[in-house]
């Protein structure tokens, strides 16, 4: 009992538990909205809605994932050293990037995206004679796709969703500040509050309009409401007894005038490209490929199967979100032994728990889907889930992989291993998609997720090699977040 109480007093455990509980609430809400949309819109309408979101995500993920993670790591390192000036600089950098990128994406979405189907049609006519040399490829797409492929509305709806980066900027900035300064309770409240609003407005919109239009408008409205909630929570968080001070809004605005985006964007873009690739290949491309190759209904079946399989993966959500600032603190303190122990524990414990949960969940899926969803969902969803499980089990051990690369600043190694993985898995994925109707996309995704085993092998070798001299004193480092002399940290830690 003493050991248990001592564990509960550990801040890492408390933070992870807070985000874990919040993550379960969010996943429950997402599952409930998927069930409701299946009945309100049907498989076809829900597939069109998911496809529009996936199209917008092609452009949004670049900043939403990469720059946010890089900034949270840098804020954590600066906060661990008590440098509020640098923390304010990095938060201001995040805000400035979101605003500038959001304005550009808004213009792109409203002016160009609605015309993209026409542009692609013209490109298709131009390169059509070339693809006639590959009849197997032409026959595959013409035999499997349905009318939803040519639905112009998908591009228009994706253009509307490009308003989200501007609307969500305050929420994303507050989330990075909460994560970097270890205010996980406020981060959980922010994410749960936004998810509740999103669920209500998306379902309400679908009920009122009876089409994906209402769901799209609900998502956009939820982005604005989430930012209002973020502003109020940030004001409250500044007066709590958190472990590190939280910069005031005036300090952040003042630093935003000085910060130049190019000063801190290098690391953020490198991480963004890698994280964006993972999100694109894991979430966006499979849905778009299914839309083009099989139709909107199969997008819905795949989406439901992936959401079900992500429930066990959610067991690591709190740990994954907590380990980044925790490793960032250890990097700032240059405590190599604690760094290595934390990484090993997070990897092995979360991976083992998630793998067991996936195996236990598989037999329940046919019963669950048959009970909660329309009749035509059961068989294809279960087939997709079984295939995806082969990739999600090894991927369960990746909860701290991204954080390791970011905090130890082994971005070059991350890039090279990712490029190697792409060179091997992408051609294999193309072959699987062309040879296995409808489920080839899921087989390819499982292969892609399994590449994490190569990353784990490299990290194990790297940590053993640097067991004595640490990871912040070797020639391999490009300047990690724990090094005061790094170009990235100093760029946002000093005025322009």
Coordinates of C-alpha atoms in Angstrom, one line a residue:
X1 CA 0.0 0.0 0.0
X2 CA 2.9 2.4 0.8
X3 CA 4.4 1.6 -2.6
X4 CA 1.1 2.2 -4.3
X5 CA 0.6 5.5 -2.5
X6 CA 4.1 6.5 -3.4
X7 CA 3.4 5.8 -7.1
X8 CA 0.2 7.8 -7.0
X9 CA 2.2 10.7 -5.6
X10 CA 4.5 10.6 -8.6
X11 CA 3.7 13.6 -10.9
X12 CA 4.3 11.6 -14.1
X13 CA 1.8 9.0 -13.0
X14 CA -0.8 11.6 -12.0
X15 CA -0.4 13.5 -15.2
X16 CA -0.6 10.3 -17.3
X17 CA -3.7 9.2 -15.4
X18 CA -5.4 12.6 -15.9
X19 CA -4.8 12.5 -19.7
X20 CA -5.7 8.8 -19.8
X21 CA -9.1 9.4 -18.3
X22 CA -9.7 12.4 -20.5
X23 CA -8.6 10.4 -23.5
X24 CA -11.1 7.6 -22.7
X25 CA -13.9 10.2 -22.5
X26 CA -12.9 11.6 -25.9
X27 CA -12.8 8.2 -27.5
X28 CA -16.1 7.3 -26.0
X29 CA -17.6 10.5 -27.5
X30 CA -16.0 9.8 -30.9
X31 CA -17.4 6.3 -30.9
X32 CA -20.8 7.5 -30.0
X33 CA -20.8 10.1 -32.8
X34 CA -19.7 7.4 -35.3
X35 CA -22.7 5.3 -34.3
X36 CA -25.1 8.2 -34.5
X37 CA -23.8 9.3 -37.9
X38 CA -24.1 5.7 -39.2
X39 CA -27.9 5.9 -38.6
X40 CA -28.4 9.6 -39.4
X41 CA -26.3 9.6 -42.7
X42 CA -25.9 6.0 -43.6
X43 CA -22.7 4.4 -44.8
X44 CA -22.6 6.5 -47.9
X45 CA -23.2 9.8 -46.3
X46 CA -20.8 9.1 -43.4
X47 CA -18.2 8.1 -45.9
X48 CA -18.5 11.4 -47.7
X49 CA -18.2 13.3 -44.4
X50 CA -15.1 11.3 -43.5
X51 CA -13.6 11.8 -46.9
X52 CA -14.0 15.6 -46.7
X53 CA -12.3 15.7 -43.4
X54 CA -9.5 13.6 -44.8
X55 CA -9.0 15.9 -47.7
X56 CA -8.7 18.9 -45.4
X57 CA -6.3 17.0 -43.2
X58 CA -3.8 16.7 -46.1
X59 CA -2.9 20.3 -45.4
X60 CA -3.8 20.8 -41.8
X61 CA -1.7 18.1 -40.2
X62 CA 1.6 19.8 -41.2
X63 CA 1.3 22.4 -38.4
X64 CA -1.2 20.7 -36.1
X65 CA 1.1 17.8 -35.4
X66 CA 4.7 18.7 -36.0
X67 CA 5.1 22.2 -34.8
X68 CA 2.9 21.6 -31.8
X69 CA 5.0 18.7 -30.6
X70 CA 8.3 20.5 -31.2
X71 CA 7.0 23.6 -29.3
X72 CA 5.7 21.6 -26.4
X73 CA 9.1 20.0 -26.0
X74 CA 10.9 23.3 -26.1
X75 CA 8.5 24.9 -23.6
X76 CA 9.1 22.0 -21.2
X77 CA 12.9 22.3 -21.5
X78 CA 12.8 26.1 -20.9
X79 CA 10.3 25.7 -18.0
X80 CA 12.5 23.0 -16.3
X81 CA 15.3 25.7 -16.2
X82 CA 12.9 28.3 -14.9
X83 CA 13.3 30.5 -18.0
X84 CA 9.9 32.1 -18.5
X85 CA 11.2 34.4 -21.2
X86 CA 12.0 31.4 -23.4
X87 CA 8.7 29.7 -22.6
X88 CA 6.9 32.9 -23.7
X89 CA 9.0 33.0 -26.9
X90 CA 8.1 29.5 -27.9
X91 CA 4.4 29.9 -27.2
X92 CA 4.4 33.1 -29.2
X93 CA 6.2 31.3 -32.0
X94 CA 3.4 28.7 -32.0
X95 CA 0.7 31.3 -32.1
X96 CA 2.4 33.2 -35.0
X97 CA 2.9 30.1 -37.1
X98 CA -0.8 29.1 -36.6
X99 CA -2.1 32.5 -37.6
X100 CA 0.1 32.8 -40.7
X101 CA -0.5 29.2 -41.8
X102 CA -4.2 29.5 -41.1
X103 CA -4.6 32.6 -43.3
X104 CA -2.8 30.9 -46.1
X105 CA -4.9 27.7 -45.8
X106 CA -8.1 29.6 -45.5
X107 CA -7.4 31.3 -48.8
X108 CA -6.4 28.0 -50.4
X109 CA -9.5 26.3 -49.1
X110 CA -12.0 28.8 -50.3
X111 CA -10.4 29.8 -53.6
X112 CA -8.7 26.6 -54.9
X113 CA -10.1 23.5 -53.3
X114 CA -13.6 23.7 -54.8
X115 CA -11.9 23.7 -58.2
X116 CA -9.6 20.7 -57.5
X117 CA -11.9 18.1 -58.9
X118 CA -11.8 20.0 -62.3
X119 CA -8.0 20.3 -62.1
X120 CA -7.6 16.6 -61.3
X121 CA -10.0 15.7 -64.2
X122 CA -7.9 17.7 -66.6
X123 CA -4.7 16.1 -65.3
X124 CA -6.3 12.7 -65.7
X125 CA -7.1 13.4 -69.3
X126 CA -3.6 14.6 -69.9
X127 CA -1.9 11.5 -68.4
X128 CA -4.6 9.1 -69.5
X129 CA -2.7 7.8 -72.5
X130 CA 0.3 6.9 -70.3
X131 CA -1.8 4.9 -67.9
X132 CA -3.4 3.0 -70.8
X133 CA -0.2 1.1 -70.9
X134 CA -1.1 -0.4 -67.5
X135 CA -4.5 -2.0 -68.1
X136 CA -4.5 -3.7 -64.7
X137 CA -4.3 -0.3 -62.9
X138 CA -7.1 1.1 -65.1
X139 CA -9.3 -1.9 -64.7
X140 CA -8.8 -1.9 -60.9
X141 CA -10.1 1.7 -60.4
X142 CA -12.9 1.5 -63.0
X143 CA -14.2 -1.8 -61.7
X144 CA -14.4 -0.8 -58.0
X145 CA -15.1 2.8 -57.6
X146 CA -18.6 4.3 -57.4
X147 CA -20.2 7.7 -58.0
X148 CA -18.9 9.1 -54.7
X149 CA -15.5 9.4 -56.3
X150 CA -16.8 12.1 -58.6
X151 CA -18.8 13.9 -55.9
X152 CA -17.9 17.6 -56.2
X153 CA -19.3 18.4 -52.8
X154 CA -16.4 16.6 -51.1
X155 CA -14.0 19.3 -52.3
X156 CA -16.3 22.1 -51.4
X157 CA -16.7 20.8 -47.8
X158 CA -13.0 20.3 -47.5
X159 CA -12.6 24.0 -48.4
X160 CA -15.0 25.0 -45.7
X161 CA -13.0 23.0 -43.1
X162 CA -9.9 25.0 -44.0
X163 CA -11.3 27.7 -41.7
X164 CA -10.5 25.5 -38.7
X165 CA -6.8 26.4 -38.2
X166 CA -7.7 30.1 -37.7
X167 CA -10.7 29.3 -35.5
X168 CA -8.7 26.7 -33.4
X169 CA -5.5 28.7 -33.0
X170 CA -6.2 29.9 -29.4
X171 CA -7.1 26.3 -28.4
X172 CA -4.0 24.8 -29.9
X173 CA -1.7 27.4 -28.4
X174 CA -3.2 26.9 -24.9
X175 CA -2.9 23.1 -25.3
X176 CA 0.8 23.5 -26.1
X177 CA 1.3 25.8 -23.1
X178 CA -0.5 23.4 -20.7
X179 CA 1.4 20.4 -21.9
X180 CA 4.8 22.1 -21.8
X181 CA 4.3 23.4 -18.3
X182 CA 2.8 20.1 -17.0
X183 CA -0.7 21.5 -16.4
X184 CA -2.4 18.3 -17.5
X185 CA -5.6 18.9 -15.6
X186 CA -6.3 22.0 -17.6
X187 CA -5.2 20.2 -20.8
X188 CA -7.7 17.4 -20.1
X189 CA -10.5 19.9 -19.4
X190 CA -9.8 21.8 -22.6
X191 CA -9.8 18.6 -24.7
X192 CA -12.9 17.1 -23.1
X193 CA -14.8 20.4 -23.3
X194 CA -14.0 20.7 -27.0
X195 CA -15.0 17.1 -27.7
X196 CA -18.3 17.5 -25.9
X197 CA -19.1 20.6 -28.0
X198 CA -17.9 18.8 -31.2
X199 CA -20.1 15.8 -30.5
X200 CA -23.2 17.9 -29.8
X201 CA -22.8 20.3 -32.8
X202 CA -21.9 17.6 -35.3
X203 CA -24.8 15.4 -34.4
X204 CA -27.2 18.3 -34.2
X205 CA -26.1 19.5 -37.6
X206 CA -26.6 16.0 -39.1
X207 CA -30.1 15.7 -37.6
X208 CA -31.2 19.1 -38.8
X209 CA -29.9 18.8 -42.4
X210 CA -30.0 15.1 -42.9
X211 CA -26.8 15.3 -44.8
X212 CA -23.0 15.7 -44.3
X213 CA -23.3 19.4 -44.7
X214 CA -24.7 19.8 -41.1
X215 CA -21.9 17.6 -39.7
X216 CA -19.3 19.8 -41.5
X217 CA -20.8 23.0 -40.2
X218 CA -21.0 21.5 -36.7
X219 CA -17.2 20.8 -36.8
X220 CA -16.4 24.3 -37.8
X221 CA -18.6 25.8 -35.1
X222 CA -17.0 23.5 -32.5
X223 CA -13.6 24.9 -33.4
X224 CA -14.7 28.4 -32.5
X225 CA -16.3 27.4 -29.3
X226 CA -13.3 25.4 -28.3
X227 CA -11.1 28.4 -28.6
X228 CA -13.4 30.5 -26.4
X229 CA -13.1 27.7 -23.8
X230 CA -9.3 27.7 -24.1
X231 CA -9.0 31.5 -23.4
X232 CA -11.0 31.1 -20.2
X233 CA -9.0 28.1 -19.0
X234 CA -5.7 29.9 -19.7
X235 CA -6.7 32.8 -17.5
X236 CA -7.6 30.4 -14.7
X237 CA -4.4 28.4 -15.2
X238 CA -2.2 31.4 -14.7
X239 CA -3.4 31.7 -11.1
X240 CA -3.0 28.1 -10.1
X241 CA -0.1 26.5 -8.1
X242 CA 1.4 24.8 -11.1
X243 CA 5.0 23.5 -11.1
X244 CA 6.2 26.2 -13.6
X245 CA 5.0 29.7 -14.3
X246 CA 2.7 30.3 -17.2
X247 CA 3.5 33.3 -19.3
X248 CA 0.8 36.0 -19.5
X249 CA -1.1 36.8 -22.7
X250 CA 0.6 40.3 -22.9
X251 CA 4.1 38.7 -22.6
X252 CA 3.2 36.3 -25.4
X253 CA 1.9 39.0 -27.6
X254 CA 5.0 41.1 -27.0
X255 CA 7.3 38.2 -27.9
X256 CA 5.2 37.5 -31.0
X257 CA 6.3 40.9 -32.4
X258 CA 10.0 39.9 -32.0
X259 CA 9.9 36.3 -33.0
X260 CA 10.5 35.5 -36.7
X261 CA 8.9 32.3 -37.9
X262 CA 12.1 31.2 -39.6
X263 CA 14.0 31.3 -36.3
X264 CA 12.1 28.3 -34.8
X265 CA 10.5 26.6 -37.8
X266 CA 13.4 24.4 -38.7
X267 CA 13.0 21.7 -36.0
X268 CA 9.2 22.1 -36.1
X269 CA 9.0 21.5 -39.9
X270 CA 11.3 18.5 -39.7
X271 CA 9.1 16.9 -37.0
X272 CA 6.0 18.0 -38.9
X273 CA 7.1 16.2 -42.0
X274 CA 7.7 13.0 -40.1
X275 CA 4.6 13.2 -38.0
X276 CA 2.6 14.3 -41.0
X277 CA 3.8 11.3 -42.9
X278 CA 2.7 9.0 -40.1
X279 CA -0.7 10.6 -40.0
X280 CA -1.1 10.7 -43.7
X281 CA -0.2 7.1 -44.2
X282 CA -2.1 5.9 -41.1
X283 CA -5.3 8.0 -41.3
X284 CA -5.7 10.1 -44.4
X285 CA -4.4 8.1 -47.4
X286 CA -6.2 4.9 -46.6
X287 CA -9.5 6.7 -46.5
X288 CA -8.9 8.5 -49.8
X289 CA -7.6 5.4 -51.5
X290 CA -10.7 3.5 -50.5
X291 CA -12.9 6.5 -51.7
X292 CA -11.3 6.4 -55.1
X293 CA -11.0 2.6 -55.4
X294 CA -14.1 1.3 -53.7
X295 CA -16.5 4.1 -52.8
X296 CA -17.7 6.0 -49.7
X297 CA -19.3 3.0 -48.0
X298 CA -16.0 1.2 -47.7
X299 CA -14.4 4.4 -46.2
X300 CA -17.0 4.2 -43.5
X301 CA -16.4 0.5 -42.8
X302 CA -12.6 1.1 -42.6
X303 CA -13.1 4.2 -40.4
X304 CA -15.3 2.3 -37.9
X305 CA -12.8 -0.6 -37.7
X306 CA -9.9 1.7 -37.1
X307 CA -11.8 3.6 -34.4
X308 CA -12.6 0.4 -32.6
X309 CA -8.9 -0.7 -32.8
X310 CA -7.8 2.7 -31.5
X311 CA -9.7 2.1 -28.3
X312 CA -7.0 -0.2 -26.9
X313 CA -4.4 2.1 -28.4
X314 CA -6.0 4.8 -26.3
X315 CA -4.7 3.1 -23.2
X316 CA -1.3 4.8 -23.9
X317 CA -2.7 8.2 -24.8
X318 CA -2.2 9.7 -21.4
X319 CA 1.3 8.3 -21.2
X320 CA 2.3 9.4 -24.7
X321 CA 1.2 13.0 -24.0
X322 CA 3.0 13.1 -20.6
X323 CA 6.2 11.4 -21.7
X324 CA 7.2 14.3 -24.1
X325 CA 7.4 17.0 -21.5
X326 CA 8.8 14.5 -18.9
X327 CA 11.6 13.6 -21.2
X328 CA 12.0 17.2 -22.1
X329 CA 12.6 18.0 -18.4
X330 CA 15.2 15.3 -18.0
X331 CA 16.9 16.6 -21.2
X332 CA 17.0 20.1 -19.6
X333 CA 18.5 18.6 -16.4
X334 CA 20.8 16.2 -18.5
X335 CA 19.9 13.2 -16.4
X336 CA 20.7 10.4 -18.8
X337 CA 20.0 7.5 -16.4
X338 CA 16.5 8.7 -15.6
X339 CA 15.9 9.4 -19.3
X340 CA 16.8 5.8 -20.3
X341 CA 14.8 4.3 -17.4
X342 CA 11.7 6.3 -18.2
X343 CA 11.8 5.4 -21.9
X344 CA 12.1 1.7 -21.2
X345 CA 9.3 1.6 -18.7
X346 CA 6.9 3.5 -20.8
X347 CA 7.7 1.4 -23.9
X348 CA 7.4 -2.0 -22.3
X349 CA 4.5 -1.4 -19.9
X350 CA 2.2 0.4 -22.3
X351 CA 3.1 -2.0 -25.2
X352 CA 2.3 -5.1 -23.1
X353 CA -1.0 -3.7 -21.8
X354 CA -2.2 -2.5 -25.2
X355 CA -1.3 -5.7 -27.0
X356 CA -3.3 -7.8 -24.5
X357 CA -6.2 -5.4 -24.8
X358 CA -6.2 -5.8 -28.6
X359 CA -6.3 -9.6 -28.5
X360 CA -9.1 -9.5 -25.9
X361 CA -11.1 -7.1 -28.0
X362 CA -11.1 -8.9 -31.3
X363 CA -13.7 -11.6 -30.4
X364 CA -16.1 -9.0 -29.1
X365 CA -16.1 -6.8 -32.2
X366 CA -18.7 -8.8 -34.3
X367 CA -21.1 -8.7 -31.3
X368 CA -20.5 -5.0 -30.6
X369 CA -20.9 -3.9 -34.3
X370 CA -23.9 -6.1 -34.9
X371 CA -25.6 -4.6 -31.9
X372 CA -24.7 -0.9 -32.3
X373 CA -24.5 -0.4 -36.0
X374 CA -26.8 -1.1 -39.1
X375 CA -26.8 -4.7 -40.3
X376 CA -24.4 -4.2 -43.3
X377 CA -21.6 -3.0 -41.1
X378 CA -20.7 -6.2 -39.2
X379 CA -18.8 -8.4 -41.6
X380 CA -16.6 -5.7 -43.4
X381 CA -15.8 -3.9 -40.1
X382 CA -14.7 -7.2 -38.4
X383 CA -12.5 -8.1 -41.5
X384 CA -10.8 -4.7 -41.4
X385 CA -10.3 -5.0 -37.6
X386 CA -8.6 -8.4 -37.8
X387 CA -6.2 -7.2 -40.5
X388 CA -5.4 -3.9 -38.6
X389 CA -4.6 -5.8 -35.4
X390 CA -1.5 -7.3 -37.1
X391 CA -0.1 -3.8 -37.4
X392 CA -1.4 -2.3 -34.2
X393 CA 0.2 -4.9 -31.9
X394 CA 3.8 -3.9 -32.7
X395 CA 2.8 -0.3 -33.0
X396 CA 1.6 -0.5 -29.4
X397 CA 5.2 -0.3 -28.3
X398 CA 5.7 3.0 -30.0
X399 CA 4.3 5.3 -27.3
X400 CA 7.6 7.0 -26.5
X401 CA 9.3 6.7 -29.9
X402 CA 8.4 10.1 -31.2
X403 CA 9.2 11.8 -27.9
X404 CA 12.7 10.2 -27.9
X405 CA 13.6 11.5 -31.3
X406 CA 12.3 15.0 -30.5
X407 CA 13.9 15.4 -27.1
X408 CA 17.2 13.7 -28.0
X409 CA 17.3 15.7 -31.2
X410 CA 18.0 12.6 -33.3
X411 CA 15.8 14.0 -36.1
X412 CA 18.3 13.0 -38.8
X413 CA 18.1 9.4 -37.8
X414 CA 14.3 9.6 -37.6
X415 CA 14.3 11.0 -41.2
X416 CA 16.6 8.3 -42.6
X417 CA 14.8 5.4 -41.0
X418 CA 11.4 6.8 -42.1
X419 CA 12.7 7.3 -45.7
X420 CA 14.0 3.8 -45.7
X421 CA 10.7 2.5 -44.4
X422 CA 8.8 4.4 -47.1
X423 CA 11.0 3.0 -49.8
X424 CA 10.2 -0.5 -48.6
X425 CA 6.5 -0.2 -47.5
X426 CA 5.1 2.1 -50.1
X427 CA 5.8 -0.1 -53.2
X428 CA 4.5 -3.1 -51.2
X429 CA 1.4 -1.2 -50.3
X430 CA 0.7 -0.3 -53.9
X431 CA 1.0 -4.0 -54.8
X432 CA -1.3 -5.0 -52.0
X433 CA -3.9 -2.4 -52.9
X434 CA -3.9 -3.5 -56.6
X435 CA -4.0 -7.3 -55.9
X436 CA -6.4 -7.5 -52.9
X437 CA -9.7 -5.8 -53.6
X438 CA -11.0 -3.5 -50.9
X439 CA -8.9 -4.9 -48.0
X440 CA -5.5 -4.3 -49.6
X441 CA -5.4 -0.9 -48.0
X442 CA -5.7 -2.4 -44.5
X443 CA -2.9 -5.0 -45.2
X444 CA -0.6 -2.2 -46.4
X445 CA -1.4 -0.1 -43.3
X446 CA -0.5 -3.0 -41.0
X447 CA 2.8 -3.4 -42.8
X448 CA 3.5 0.3 -42.4
X449 CA 2.7 0.2 -38.6
X450 CA 5.0 -2.8 -38.2
X451 CA 8.0 -0.7 -39.3
X452 CA 8.1 0.7 -35.7
X453 CA 10.1 -2.4 -34.8
X454 CA 13.0 -1.0 -36.8
X455 CA 12.8 2.3 -34.9
X456 CA 12.8 0.5 -31.5
X457 CA 15.9 -1.5 -32.6
X458 CA 17.7 1.7 -33.4
X459 CA 16.7 3.5 -30.2
X460 CA 17.8 0.5 -28.1
X461 CA 21.2 0.5 -29.8
X462 CA 21.5 4.3 -29.4
X463 CA 20.7 4.3 -25.7
X464 CA 23.1 1.5 -25.0
X465 CA 25.9 3.2 -26.9
X466 CA 25.4 6.5 -25.0
X467 CA 25.0 4.8 -21.6
X468 CA 28.1 6.4 -20.2
X469 CA 28.6 9.8 -21.8
X470 CA 24.9 10.8 -22.3
X471 CA 23.1 11.9 -25.4
X472 CA 23.8 15.6 -25.1
X473 CA 27.5 15.5 -25.4
X474 CA 28.1 13.4 -28.5
X475 CA 28.9 14.4 -32.0
X476 CA 25.6 13.0 -33.3
X477 CA 23.5 15.6 -31.6
X478 CA 22.3 18.5 -33.7
X479 CA 21.6 20.5 -30.6
X480 CA 18.9 18.9 -28.4
X481 CA 16.4 20.8 -26.3
X482 CA 18.5 20.2 -23.3
X483 CA 21.4 22.2 -24.6
X484 CA 21.4 25.9 -24.0
X485 CA 23.6 26.4 -27.0
X486 CA 21.2 25.0 -29.5
X487 CA 20.2 27.1 -32.5
X488 CA 16.5 26.4 -32.1
X489 CA 16.2 27.2 -28.4
X490 CA 18.4 30.3 -28.6
X491 CA 16.4 31.5 -31.6
X492 CA 13.2 31.7 -29.5
X493 CA 15.1 32.5 -26.3
X494 CA 16.5 35.8 -27.5
X495 CA 15.0 38.8 -29.2
X496 CA 15.3 39.3 -33.0

